[in-house]
Amino acid sequence: MTDHLIIGSGIAALRAAVALAGAGDVLMLTKAEPREGNTGYAQGGIAAAIGRDDSPSRHLADTLAAGDGLCDERAVAVLVAEGPRYVRELLAWGAAFDRGADGQPSLAIEGAHSVRRVLHAHDATGREIGRTLWTRVAPLRNVLVHPHARAVGLIVEGDRCAGARYVAEDGLVTSARANRTLLATGGAGQVYRETTNPPVATGDGIAIAYRAGAAVADLEFVQFHPTALNMPGQPRFLLSEALRGEGARLVNGAGDAFMARYDPVGDLAPRDRVSRAIAREAERTGAPVFLTLDRLDPAFVHARFPLISEACRRAGLDLARDLIPIGPAAHYVMGGVVTDLDGRTTLPGLYAAGEVACTGVHGANRLASNSLLEGLVFGARAGAAMRADAARDGWAFDATSASAMETAGESEREGRGRAAGTAGEALHADAVRDLMWQLVGLFRDARGLRDAIAQLEPLWRATCARLQDEAAPLDADGWRTASLVAVGRLIARAALRREESRGAHYRLDFPERDDVAWKRRIMEGRHGG
Ligand code: FAD
Ligand code: SIN
């Protein structure tokens, strides 16, 4: 039995571990190598209102505008007010963010920010933050890190989470019993065929929390980053929005800068709008869309973006001179496991922080570079809450946000779609990812969503049955598929339910935002602590 179990080892997990220094035993399980996860790939930076022309209220306004009317304002207020303190703490701990001639951190601008507020370490900000946090966690004598340990389920006793089951390298399912468990398992980009996310990002935390009865919300909102490398045979490497912040432009095959025709804000409009504009322009012209840095000094480009330059070079392209073919790819899931402002979920004993959590800060669309900040701020808050709850042996989920949500039941239409479904047991991970990309991607409609649900539902039921069968444990591929199916199904169900377009969720059959019917959030699972 351990005091605190942390599942994951990205920014949220690490910052929580720091908050738990000296507070009893901490066991950290992580699925792959400890540094593998979205954090290590983060490029553009971390947003915080530290500039002279900036303020938390300005950061709040930008975040709410990007979130398209669905952010939890209390959570955003915490994020922007506490963000500068936690970012300064990283600087004090030695984070080597780029600095200007005045010695102050240099601030970049990305889509939908009204001022420069993104601290960065060239184009490898996540790696630098991870390095910094590991220097704090590694010496902690109460923290034990267990790599290559995949959490596959939560132990629920009575009404309470009592730890997790995991599969270690020997392939055996083992129990890690704990008084308090933090899910910090990151994102779910792998649910889609085209994604910027690494292979570990399969949404496991959402799947296992939902199976254990915790509430999840906002899953219809999946962010598609507009500019992932789009070349046959090449990985969908991210081309950071910071490139456009420095003057890179989107052009079509004829070399025309097209964004202004789609959006008055142009190249730096919120991601959802830029992604849809790129897809429409590619469809209109029948040709790829490109990023060009032709107006920038090549020496600056290579020095400022060394990682991206190198990735382009490996693909046979010169970032500074060539037209770089790009297209949208699944990047970030705004929804996740519902938490209060201190990381408590609706299942007593279970906390969540980082991309797996749904604090409500992102609403329908995340503002660029707010995710690292969320992991940092809410990772610290979750760790502090675990510590405080342990000291008083208490649990008090603040249901204020959750009470503003609607609980999704099974709609009649979903039922019909399911009845029309075939036995989906044969569907494997790649087929699920294809299906999600085609039917539950950038553009959605009721017909495609019902089709997706009809294919996913029988597979979900088969997976649930299989998980009960202790005689036939799943292998690594099986666990991966189980997560993709569970999360894909939840995304598709929420997307069908939301009959409007808002933020990253775009319905061809309901193209307008509908504040009368839909200024509310969709939750599945248990409500209240
Ligand atoms: P992660 O860093 O993804 O960590 C999750 C951890 O959980 C990993 O260690 C993983 O192995 C582990 N794990 C997963 N499942 C299990 C399991 N079943 N059992 C045990 N362990 C498990 N955001 C920004 O704010 N700014 C940026 O510039 C930026 N750039 C990005 C660029 C790329 C290419 C990508 C993919 C994302 C980017 N993001 C950016 C988003 C941001 O990086 C992530 O949202 C954030 O790092 C998530 O942190 P996390 O701690 O929640 O999860
Ligand atoms: C990027 O660098 O474009 C990614 C930033 C983010 O996801 O916030």
Coordinates of C-alpha atoms and ligand atoms in Angstrom, one line a residue:
M1 CA 0.0 0.0 0.0
T2 CA 1.4 3.4 -1.0
D3 CA 0.2 6.8 0.2
H4 CA 0.1 8.4 -3.2
L5 CA 0.0 6.8 -6.6
I6 CA 0.7 8.9 -9.7
I7 CA 0.0 7.5 -13.1
G8 CA 2.1 9.2 -15.8
S9 CA 5.3 11.2 -15.8
G10 CA 4.6 14.4 -17.9
I11 CA 4.4 17.9 -16.7
A12 CA 1.3 17.4 -14.5
A13 CA 2.6 14.2 -12.9
L14 CA 6.0 15.8 -12.2
R15 CA 4.7 19.0 -10.7
A16 CA 2.3 17.0 -8.5
A17 CA 5.2 14.9 -7.3
V18 CA 7.1 18.0 -6.3
A19 CA 4.1 19.1 -4.3
L20 CA 4.1 15.8 -2.6
A21 CA 7.8 16.0 -1.5
G22 CA 8.1 14.5 2.0
A23 CA 4.4 13.7 2.2
G24 CA 4.5 9.9 2.5
D25 CA 5.3 7.3 -0.2
V26 CA 4.7 8.2 -3.8
L27 CA 4.7 5.5 -6.5
M28 CA 4.8 6.8 -10.1
L29 CA 3.8 4.4 -12.8
T30 CA 4.6 5.3 -16.3
K31 CA 3.8 3.3 -19.5
A32 CA 7.0 3.8 -21.4
E33 CA 10.4 5.5 -20.8
P34 CA 9.8 8.2 -18.1
R35 CA 10.4 11.1 -20.5
E36 CA 8.0 9.8 -23.2
G37 CA 4.7 11.7 -23.5
N38 CA 3.3 14.9 -25.0
T39 CA 5.3 17.1 -22.7
G40 CA 8.6 16.1 -24.2
Y41 CA 7.3 17.1 -27.7
A42 CA 5.9 20.5 -26.8
Q43 CA 7.4 23.1 -29.1
G44 CA 5.9 26.6 -29.0
G45 CA 6.0 27.3 -25.3
I46 CA 4.1 28.0 -22.2
A47 CA 1.8 31.0 -21.9
A48 CA 1.9 33.3 -18.8
A49 CA 1.0 36.9 -18.3
I50 CA 4.5 38.1 -17.3
G51 CA 5.0 40.8 -20.0
R52 CA 4.8 44.5 -19.2
D53 CA 1.9 45.0 -21.6
D54 CA 0.1 41.9 -20.3
S55 CA -2.1 41.0 -17.3
P56 CA -3.9 38.0 -16.0
S57 CA -7.2 39.7 -17.0
R58 CA -6.0 40.0 -20.6
H59 CA -4.9 36.4 -20.6
L60 CA -8.3 35.5 -19.2
A61 CA -10.1 37.4 -21.9
D62 CA -8.0 35.7 -24.7
T63 CA -8.6 32.2 -23.2
L64 CA -12.3 32.8 -22.9
A65 CA -12.6 34.0 -26.4
A66 CA -10.7 31.0 -27.8
G67 CA -12.9 28.7 -25.7
D68 CA -15.9 30.0 -27.6
G69 CA -18.3 30.5 -24.7
L70 CA -17.8 27.3 -22.9
C71 CA -14.8 27.8 -20.5
D72 CA -15.3 27.4 -16.7
E73 CA -14.4 31.0 -15.9
R74 CA -13.4 30.1 -12.3
A75 CA -10.9 27.6 -13.6
V76 CA -9.5 30.1 -16.1
A77 CA -9.2 32.7 -13.4
V78 CA -7.0 30.3 -11.4
L79 CA -4.9 29.4 -14.4
V80 CA -4.1 32.9 -15.4
A81 CA -3.7 34.3 -11.9
E82 CA -1.4 31.5 -10.6
G83 CA 0.4 30.8 -14.0
P84 CA 3.0 33.6 -13.6
R85 CA 4.0 32.4 -10.1
Y86 CA 4.5 28.8 -11.3
V87 CA 6.4 29.8 -14.4
R88 CA 8.7 32.1 -12.4
E89 CA 9.3 29.1 -10.1
L90 CA 10.4 27.1 -13.2
L91 CA 12.8 29.9 -14.0
A92 CA 14.1 29.8 -10.5
W93 CA 14.6 26.1 -10.8
G94 CA 16.9 26.6 -13.8
A95 CA 14.5 26.4 -16.8
A96 CA 16.6 27.7 -19.7
F97 CA 13.9 29.7 -21.5
D98 CA 15.2 32.0 -24.3
R99 CA 15.9 35.5 -23.1
G100 CA 16.1 38.9 -24.8
A101 CA 18.9 41.4 -24.8
D102 CA 17.5 42.8 -21.5
G103 CA 17.9 39.4 -19.8
Q104 CA 14.2 38.9 -19.5
P105 CA 12.4 35.9 -21.0
S106 CA 11.6 36.6 -24.6
L107 CA 7.9 36.2 -25.3
A108 CA 6.5 34.8 -28.5
I109 CA 3.0 35.2 -29.9
E110 CA 0.7 32.4 -31.2
G111 CA -2.8 32.2 -32.6
A112 CA -5.6 34.1 -30.7
H113 CA -3.2 35.7 -28.2
S114 CA -3.6 39.5 -28.1
V115 CA 0.0 40.1 -26.9
R116 CA 3.3 38.3 -26.7
R117 CA 3.1 36.0 -23.7
V118 CA 4.6 32.6 -24.6
L119 CA 7.9 31.7 -22.9
H120 CA 9.9 29.2 -24.9
A121 CA 13.2 27.3 -25.1
H122 CA 13.7 27.5 -28.9
D123 CA 11.2 25.0 -30.3
A124 CA 11.7 22.4 -27.6
T125 CA 10.0 24.0 -24.6
G126 CA 8.4 20.8 -23.3
R127 CA 11.8 19.0 -23.2
E128 CA 13.3 21.8 -21.2
I129 CA 10.4 21.9 -18.7
G130 CA 10.6 18.2 -18.3
R131 CA 14.4 18.4 -17.7
T132 CA 13.8 21.1 -15.1
L133 CA 11.1 19.2 -13.3
W134 CA 13.1 15.9 -13.3
T135 CA 15.9 17.7 -11.5
R136 CA 13.4 18.4 -8.7
V137 CA 11.8 15.0 -8.7
A138 CA 14.8 12.7 -9.1
P139 CA 16.4 13.6 -5.6
L140 CA 13.0 13.1 -3.8
R141 CA 13.5 10.0 -1.5
N142 CA 9.8 9.4 -1.1
V143 CA 9.2 9.1 -4.9
L144 CA 9.7 5.8 -6.7
V145 CA 9.4 5.7 -10.5
H146 CA 8.3 2.5 -12.1
P147 CA 8.7 2.8 -15.9
H148 CA 7.1 0.4 -18.5
A149 CA 4.1 0.0 -16.2
R150 CA 0.8 0.5 -18.0
A151 CA -2.2 1.2 -15.8
V152 CA -5.1 -0.8 -17.1
G153 CA -7.8 -0.2 -14.5
L154 CA -8.7 1.4 -11.2
I155 CA -9.3 -0.6 -8.0
V156 CA -12.6 0.6 -6.6
E157 CA -13.7 -0.5 -3.2
G158 CA -17.0 0.6 -1.9
D159 CA -17.4 4.0 -3.4
R160 CA -13.7 4.8 -3.4
C161 CA -10.7 4.5 -5.6
A162 CA -8.1 2.4 -3.8
G163 CA -5.3 2.3 -6.4
A164 CA -4.8 0.9 -9.9
R165 CA -4.0 -2.4 -11.7
Y166 CA -1.1 -2.3 -14.1
V167 CA 0.8 -4.4 -16.5
A168 CA 4.6 -4.4 -16.1
E169 CA 7.2 -5.6 -18.5
D170 CA 6.6 -9.2 -17.4
G171 CA 3.1 -8.9 -18.8
L172 CA 1.4 -9.8 -15.5
V173 CA -1.4 -7.7 -14.1
T174 CA -0.3 -6.4 -10.7
S175 CA -2.2 -4.3 -8.1
A176 CA -0.8 -1.0 -6.8
R177 CA -3.0 -0.2 -3.8
A178 CA -3.0 3.5 -2.7
N179 CA -4.8 5.9 -0.5
R180 CA -4.9 8.5 -3.2
T181 CA -4.4 8.1 -7.0
L182 CA -3.6 10.8 -9.5
L183 CA -4.3 10.2 -13.2
A184 CA -1.8 12.3 -15.2
T185 CA -1.8 10.1 -18.3
G186 CA -2.0 12.9 -20.9
G187 CA -3.8 13.0 -24.2
A188 CA -5.6 10.8 -26.7
G189 CA -4.4 12.0 -30.1
Q190 CA -3.8 8.4 -31.2
V191 CA -7.5 7.9 -31.4
Y192 CA -7.1 9.6 -34.8
R193 CA -5.1 8.3 -37.8
E194 CA -3.5 11.7 -38.3
T195 CA -2.0 13.1 -35.1
T196 CA 0.9 15.1 -33.7
N197 CA 0.9 12.9 -30.6
P198 CA 3.4 10.2 -29.7
P199 CA 2.3 6.5 -29.5
V200 CA 1.6 6.6 -25.7
A201 CA -1.2 9.2 -26.1
T202 CA -4.1 6.7 -26.3
G203 CA -6.4 8.2 -23.8
D204 CA -5.9 5.4 -21.2
G205 CA -6.7 7.7 -18.3
I206 CA -10.1 8.7 -19.7
A207 CA -10.9 5.1 -20.5
I208 CA -10.0 3.7 -17.1
A209 CA -11.6 6.5 -15.2
Y210 CA -14.9 6.2 -17.2
R211 CA -14.9 2.4 -16.7
A212 CA -14.5 3.0 -12.9
G213 CA -17.5 5.3 -12.9
A214 CA -15.8 8.8 -12.8
A215 CA -17.5 11.5 -14.8
V216 CA -15.9 12.7 -18.1
A217 CA -17.0 15.8 -20.1
D218 CA -16.3 18.0 -23.1
L219 CA -15.1 15.1 -25.2
E220 CA -16.6 16.3 -28.4
F221 CA -14.0 19.1 -28.4
V222 CA -10.8 17.8 -30.1
Q223 CA -8.3 20.3 -31.3
F224 CA -6.8 19.7 -34.7
H225 CA -3.6 21.6 -35.1
P226 CA -3.5 23.3 -38.5
T227 CA 0.1 22.7 -39.4
A228 CA 1.4 19.2 -39.1
L229 CA 3.9 18.1 -41.8
N230 CA 1.9 16.5 -44.6
M231 CA 4.1 14.4 -46.8
P232 CA 3.6 10.8 -47.7
G233 CA 5.8 8.5 -45.7
Q234 CA 6.7 11.1 -43.2
P235 CA 5.5 11.3 -39.6
R236 CA 3.0 14.1 -38.9
F237 CA 5.7 16.2 -37.3
L238 CA 4.3 19.4 -35.7
L239 CA 5.3 22.8 -37.3
S240 CA 4.7 25.1 -34.4
E241 CA 2.3 27.9 -34.4
A242 CA 5.2 30.0 -33.2
L243 CA 6.5 29.9 -36.8
R244 CA 3.5 31.9 -37.9
G245 CA 4.0 34.1 -34.8
E246 CA 7.4 35.0 -36.2
G247 CA 6.0 35.7 -39.7
A248 CA 5.6 32.4 -41.5
R249 CA 2.6 32.4 -43.9
L250 CA 0.0 30.0 -45.1
V251 CA -0.2 29.8 -48.9
N252 CA -2.0 27.6 -51.4
G253 CA -0.4 25.7 -54.3
A254 CA -0.4 28.9 -56.5
G255 CA 1.5 30.8 -53.8
D256 CA -1.5 32.9 -52.7
A257 CA -1.9 33.8 -49.0
F258 CA -5.5 32.6 -48.7
M259 CA -6.4 32.9 -45.0
A260 CA -7.8 36.4 -45.2
R261 CA -10.5 35.1 -47.5
Y262 CA -11.7 32.7 -44.8
D263 CA -11.0 34.7 -41.6
P264 CA -10.5 38.4 -40.8
V265 CA -7.9 37.5 -38.3
G266 CA -5.8 35.7 -40.9
D267 CA -3.0 33.3 -40.3
L268 CA -3.1 33.7 -36.5
A269 CA -6.8 33.1 -36.0
P270 CA -7.8 30.4 -33.4
R271 CA -6.6 26.9 -34.4
D272 CA -10.1 25.5 -35.2
R273 CA -10.7 28.2 -37.8
V274 CA -7.3 28.0 -39.4
S275 CA -7.6 24.2 -39.6
R276 CA -11.0 24.3 -41.3
A277 CA -9.8 27.0 -43.7
I278 CA -6.8 24.9 -44.7
A279 CA -9.0 21.9 -45.3
R280 CA -11.4 23.9 -47.4
E281 CA -8.7 25.6 -49.4
A282 CA -7.0 22.2 -50.2
E283 CA -10.4 20.9 -51.3
R284 CA -11.1 24.0 -53.4
T285 CA -7.8 23.9 -55.2
G286 CA -7.4 20.2 -55.2
A287 CA -3.8 20.8 -54.1
P288 CA -1.8 20.8 -50.9
V289 CA -1.4 23.9 -48.7
F290 CA 2.0 25.1 -47.6
L291 CA 3.7 27.1 -44.9
T292 CA 6.3 29.5 -46.2
L293 CA 9.0 31.3 -44.3
D294 CA 10.3 33.1 -47.4
R295 CA 10.2 36.6 -45.8
L296 CA 12.3 35.6 -42.8
D297 CA 16.1 35.6 -42.4
P298 CA 17.2 31.9 -42.9
A299 CA 19.9 32.3 -40.2
F300 CA 17.2 33.4 -37.7
V301 CA 14.8 30.6 -38.8
H302 CA 17.4 27.8 -38.2
A303 CA 18.6 29.3 -34.9
R304 CA 15.1 29.9 -33.5
F305 CA 13.6 26.6 -34.7
P306 CA 16.4 24.0 -34.7
L307 CA 14.2 21.0 -33.9
I308 CA 11.8 21.8 -36.7
S309 CA 14.6 22.7 -39.1
E310 CA 16.1 19.3 -38.5
A311 CA 12.8 17.4 -38.9
C312 CA 12.3 19.2 -42.3
R313 CA 15.9 18.4 -43.3
R314 CA 15.2 14.7 -42.6
A315 CA 12.2 15.0 -44.9
G316 CA 14.4 16.6 -47.6
L317 CA 13.1 20.1 -47.0
D318 CA 14.8 23.4 -46.1
L319 CA 12.5 25.1 -43.5
A320 CA 13.8 28.6 -44.4
R321 CA 13.5 28.3 -48.2
D322 CA 11.1 25.5 -49.3
L323 CA 7.4 25.4 -49.3
I324 CA 6.5 23.1 -46.5
P325 CA 3.4 21.0 -47.1
I326 CA 1.1 21.0 -44.1
G327 CA -2.3 19.9 -43.0
P328 CA -4.4 19.5 -39.8
A329 CA -3.9 16.6 -37.4
A330 CA -5.4 15.7 -34.1
H331 CA -3.4 17.5 -31.4
Y332 CA -5.2 17.9 -28.1
V333 CA -8.4 16.8 -26.4
M334 CA -10.1 19.6 -24.5
G335 CA -12.3 17.2 -22.6
G336 CA -11.4 14.5 -20.1
V337 CA -12.0 13.4 -16.6
V338 CA -14.1 16.0 -14.7
T339 CA -12.2 17.7 -11.8
D340 CA -12.8 20.5 -9.4
L341 CA -10.2 23.3 -9.1
D342 CA -8.0 21.0 -7.0
G343 CA -7.9 18.0 -9.2
R344 CA -10.5 15.9 -7.3
T345 CA -12.7 13.8 -9.7
T346 CA -16.2 12.6 -8.9
L347 CA -14.7 9.3 -7.7
P348 CA -13.5 9.7 -4.1
G349 CA -9.7 9.0 -3.8
L350 CA -9.1 9.7 -7.5
Y351 CA -7.6 12.9 -8.8
A352 CA -6.7 14.0 -12.4
A353 CA -4.4 16.7 -13.8
G354 CA -3.0 17.7 -17.1
E355 CA -4.4 16.8 -20.5
V356 CA -6.4 13.8 -19.1
A357 CA -8.4 16.1 -16.9
C358 CA -11.2 18.4 -17.7
T359 CA -10.9 21.4 -15.5
G360 CA -13.0 23.5 -17.9
V361 CA -10.1 25.9 -18.7
H362 CA -10.2 25.2 -22.4
G363 CA -13.9 25.3 -23.1
A364 CA -14.5 24.4 -26.7
N365 CA -11.1 25.2 -28.0
R366 CA -7.7 25.6 -26.2
L367 CA -5.7 28.8 -26.5
A368 CA -2.2 27.9 -27.8
S369 CA 0.4 27.2 -25.1
N370 CA -2.2 27.0 -22.3
S371 CA -1.8 23.3 -21.9
L372 CA 1.7 23.2 -20.4
L373 CA 0.5 25.9 -18.1
E374 CA -2.6 23.9 -17.1
G375 CA -0.4 20.9 -16.4
L376 CA 1.9 23.0 -14.2
V377 CA -0.7 24.9 -12.3
F378 CA -3.3 22.1 -11.8
G379 CA -0.6 19.5 -11.3
A380 CA 0.7 21.5 -8.4
R381 CA -2.8 22.1 -7.1
A382 CA -3.7 18.4 -7.3
G383 CA -0.5 17.4 -5.5
A384 CA -1.3 19.9 -2.8
A385 CA -4.8 18.7 -2.5
M386 CA -3.6 15.1 -2.1
R387 CA -1.3 16.2 0.6
A388 CA -4.0 18.1 2.4
D389 CA -6.6 15.4 2.0
A390 CA -4.1 12.9 3.4
A391 CA -3.4 15.1 6.4
R392 CA -7.1 15.3 7.3
D393 CA -8.2 12.0 5.7
G394 CA -10.9 13.9 3.9
W395 CA -12.6 14.1 0.5
A396 CA -14.8 17.0 -0.8
F397 CA -15.3 17.2 -4.5
D398 CA -16.6 20.7 -5.3
A399 CA -19.5 19.9 -7.7
T400 CA -20.1 23.6 -8.7
S401 CA -18.8 23.1 -12.2
A402 CA -20.2 19.6 -12.7
S403 CA -23.7 20.8 -11.7
A404 CA -23.7 23.1 -14.7
M405 CA -23.3 20.2 -17.0
E406 CA -25.9 18.0 -18.7
T407 CA -25.6 14.2 -18.1
A408 CA -25.7 12.4 -21.4
G409 CA -28.1 9.5 -21.6
E410 CA -28.5 7.3 -24.6
S411 CA -30.5 9.1 -27.2
E412 CA -33.0 7.4 -29.3
R413 CA -31.0 8.1 -32.4
E414 CA -27.9 6.6 -30.9
G415 CA -29.9 3.5 -30.1
R416 CA -31.1 3.2 -33.7
G417 CA -27.5 3.7 -34.9
R418 CA -26.4 0.9 -32.6
A419 CA -29.1 -1.4 -33.8
A420 CA -27.9 -0.9 -37.3
G421 CA -24.3 -1.8 -36.4
T422 CA -22.5 -4.9 -37.4
A423 CA -20.5 -7.1 -35.0
G424 CA -17.5 -4.8 -34.6
E425 CA -15.3 -7.2 -32.7
A426 CA -13.0 -7.6 -35.7
L427 CA -12.2 -3.9 -35.8
H428 CA -8.6 -3.2 -34.8
A429 CA -6.8 -0.1 -33.7
D430 CA -5.9 1.2 -37.2
A431 CA -9.5 0.8 -38.4
V432 CA -10.7 2.7 -35.3
R433 CA -8.2 5.5 -36.0
D434 CA -9.3 5.7 -39.7
L435 CA -13.0 5.7 -38.7
M436 CA -12.4 8.5 -36.2
W437 CA -10.5 10.6 -38.8
Q438 CA -13.1 10.2 -41.5
L439 CA -16.3 10.4 -39.5
V440 CA -15.5 12.2 -36.2
G441 CA -12.8 14.6 -37.4
L442 CA -12.7 18.2 -38.5
F443 CA -16.1 18.2 -40.2
R444 CA -18.9 16.1 -38.7
D445 CA -22.6 15.4 -39.4
A446 CA -25.3 13.2 -37.9
R447 CA -25.0 10.5 -40.6
G448 CA -21.3 10.0 -40.2
L449 CA -21.5 10.2 -36.4
R450 CA -24.2 7.6 -36.2
D451 CA -22.2 5.4 -38.6
A452 CA -19.2 5.8 -36.3
I453 CA -21.2 5.0 -33.2
A454 CA -22.8 2.0 -34.9
Q455 CA -19.3 0.6 -35.6
L456 CA -17.8 1.5 -32.2
E457 CA -20.7 0.4 -29.9
P458 CA -20.5 -3.4 -30.5
L459 CA -16.7 -3.2 -30.2
W460 CA -17.1 -1.3 -26.9
R461 CA -19.4 -4.0 -25.5
A462 CA -17.1 -6.7 -26.7
T463 CA -14.2 -5.0 -25.0
C464 CA -16.1 -4.7 -21.7
A465 CA -17.0 -8.4 -21.8
R466 CA -13.4 -9.2 -22.6
L467 CA -12.1 -7.2 -19.6
Q468 CA -14.2 -9.3 -17.3
D469 CA -12.6 -12.5 -18.6
E470 CA -9.6 -13.0 -16.4
A471 CA -8.7 -16.3 -18.2
A472 CA -7.8 -14.3 -21.4
P473 CA -5.9 -11.2 -20.4
L474 CA -5.2 -8.6 -23.1
D475 CA -1.8 -8.1 -24.6
A476 CA -0.3 -4.6 -25.2
D477 CA -2.2 -4.2 -28.5
G478 CA -5.4 -5.3 -26.9
W479 CA -5.1 -2.7 -24.2
R480 CA -4.3 0.0 -26.7
T481 CA -7.3 -0.9 -28.8
A482 CA -9.5 -1.0 -25.7
S483 CA -8.6 2.6 -24.9
L484 CA -9.0 3.9 -28.4
V485 CA -12.4 2.3 -28.7
A486 CA -13.6 3.6 -25.3
V487 CA -12.4 7.2 -26.0
G488 CA -13.4 7.2 -29.6
R489 CA -16.9 6.1 -28.6
L490 CA -17.2 8.8 -26.0
I491 CA -16.0 11.5 -28.5
A492 CA -18.5 10.3 -31.1
R493 CA -21.4 10.1 -28.7
A494 CA -20.8 13.7 -27.4
A495 CA -20.3 15.0 -31.0
L496 CA -23.6 13.5 -32.1
R497 CA -25.4 15.0 -29.1
R498 CA -24.1 18.5 -29.6
E499 CA -26.3 19.8 -32.4
E500 CA -24.4 23.1 -33.1
S501 CA -20.9 24.2 -34.1
R502 CA -18.7 25.7 -31.5
G503 CA -14.9 25.9 -31.1
A504 CA -13.3 22.7 -32.4
H505 CA -16.6 20.9 -32.8
Y506 CA -18.0 21.6 -36.3
R507 CA -21.2 20.1 -37.5
L508 CA -21.9 20.5 -41.3
D509 CA -25.6 19.9 -40.5
F510 CA -25.6 22.5 -37.7
P511 CA -23.1 25.1 -38.8
E512 CA -24.0 27.8 -36.3
R513 CA -23.2 28.3 -32.7
D514 CA -26.4 28.0 -30.7
D515 CA -26.2 29.7 -27.3
V516 CA -29.9 29.1 -26.5
A517 CA -29.8 25.4 -26.7
W518 CA -26.1 24.6 -26.2
K519 CA -24.3 26.9 -23.9
R520 CA -23.8 24.0 -21.6
R521 CA -21.4 21.1 -21.3
I522 CA -22.0 17.4 -21.8
M523 CA -20.9 15.0 -19.2
E524 CA -21.0 11.2 -19.0
G525 CA -20.6 9.1 -15.9
R526 CA -21.2 9.7 -12.3
H527 CA -22.2 13.2 -11.1
G528 CA -21.1 14.6 -7.8
G529 CA -18.6 13.3 -5.2
Ligands
FAD1 P1 2.0 13.9 -21.0 O1 3.1 14.8 -21.0 O2 1.5 13.3 -22.3 O3 2.3 12.7 -20.0 C1 1.5 11.6 -19.9 C2 2.2 10.5 -19.3 O4 1.4 9.4 -18.9 C3 3.3 9.9 -20.2 O5 4.4 9.7 -19.3 C4 2.7 8.5 -20.6 O6 3.7 7.5 -20.9 C5 1.9 8.2 -19.4 N1 0.8 7.2 -19.6 C6 -0.1 7.3 -20.5 N2 -1.0 6.2 -20.3 C7 -0.5 5.5 -19.3 C8 -0.9 4.3 -18.6 N3 -2.0 3.6 -19.0 N4 -0.2 3.9 -17.6 C9 0.9 4.5 -17.1 N5 1.4 5.7 -17.7 C10 0.7 6.2 -18.8 N6 1.1 22.6 -25.2 C11 1.5 23.8 -24.8 O7 1.0 24.4 -23.9 N7 2.5 24.4 -25.5 C12 3.2 23.8 -26.6 O8 4.1 24.3 -27.2 C13 2.7 22.5 -27.0 N8 3.3 21.9 -28.1 C14 2.9 20.6 -28.3 C15 3.5 19.9 -29.4 C16 3.2 18.6 -29.6 C17 3.9 17.9 -30.8 C18 2.3 17.9 -28.8 C19 1.9 16.5 -29.1 C20 1.6 18.6 -27.8 C21 1.9 19.9 -27.5 N9 1.3 20.6 -26.5 C22 1.7 21.9 -26.2 C23 0.3 20.0 -25.6 C24 1.1 19.6 -24.3 O9 2.4 19.1 -24.7 C25 0.4 18.5 -23.6 O10 -1.0 18.8 -23.5 C26 0.9 18.4 -22.2 O11 2.3 18.2 -22.2 C27 0.3 17.2 -21.4 O12 1.0 17.0 -20.2 P2 0.5 15.8 -19.3 O13 1.4 15.8 -18.2 O14 -0.9 15.9 -19.1 O15 0.7 14.5 -20.2
SIN2 C1 2.7 24.7 -31.2 O1 3.8 24.9 -30.9 O2 2.1 25.1 -32.2 C2 1.9 23.9 -30.2 C3 1.5 24.8 -29.1 C4 0.3 24.2 -28.4 O3 -0.2 23.1 -28.7 O4 -0.1 24.9 -27.5

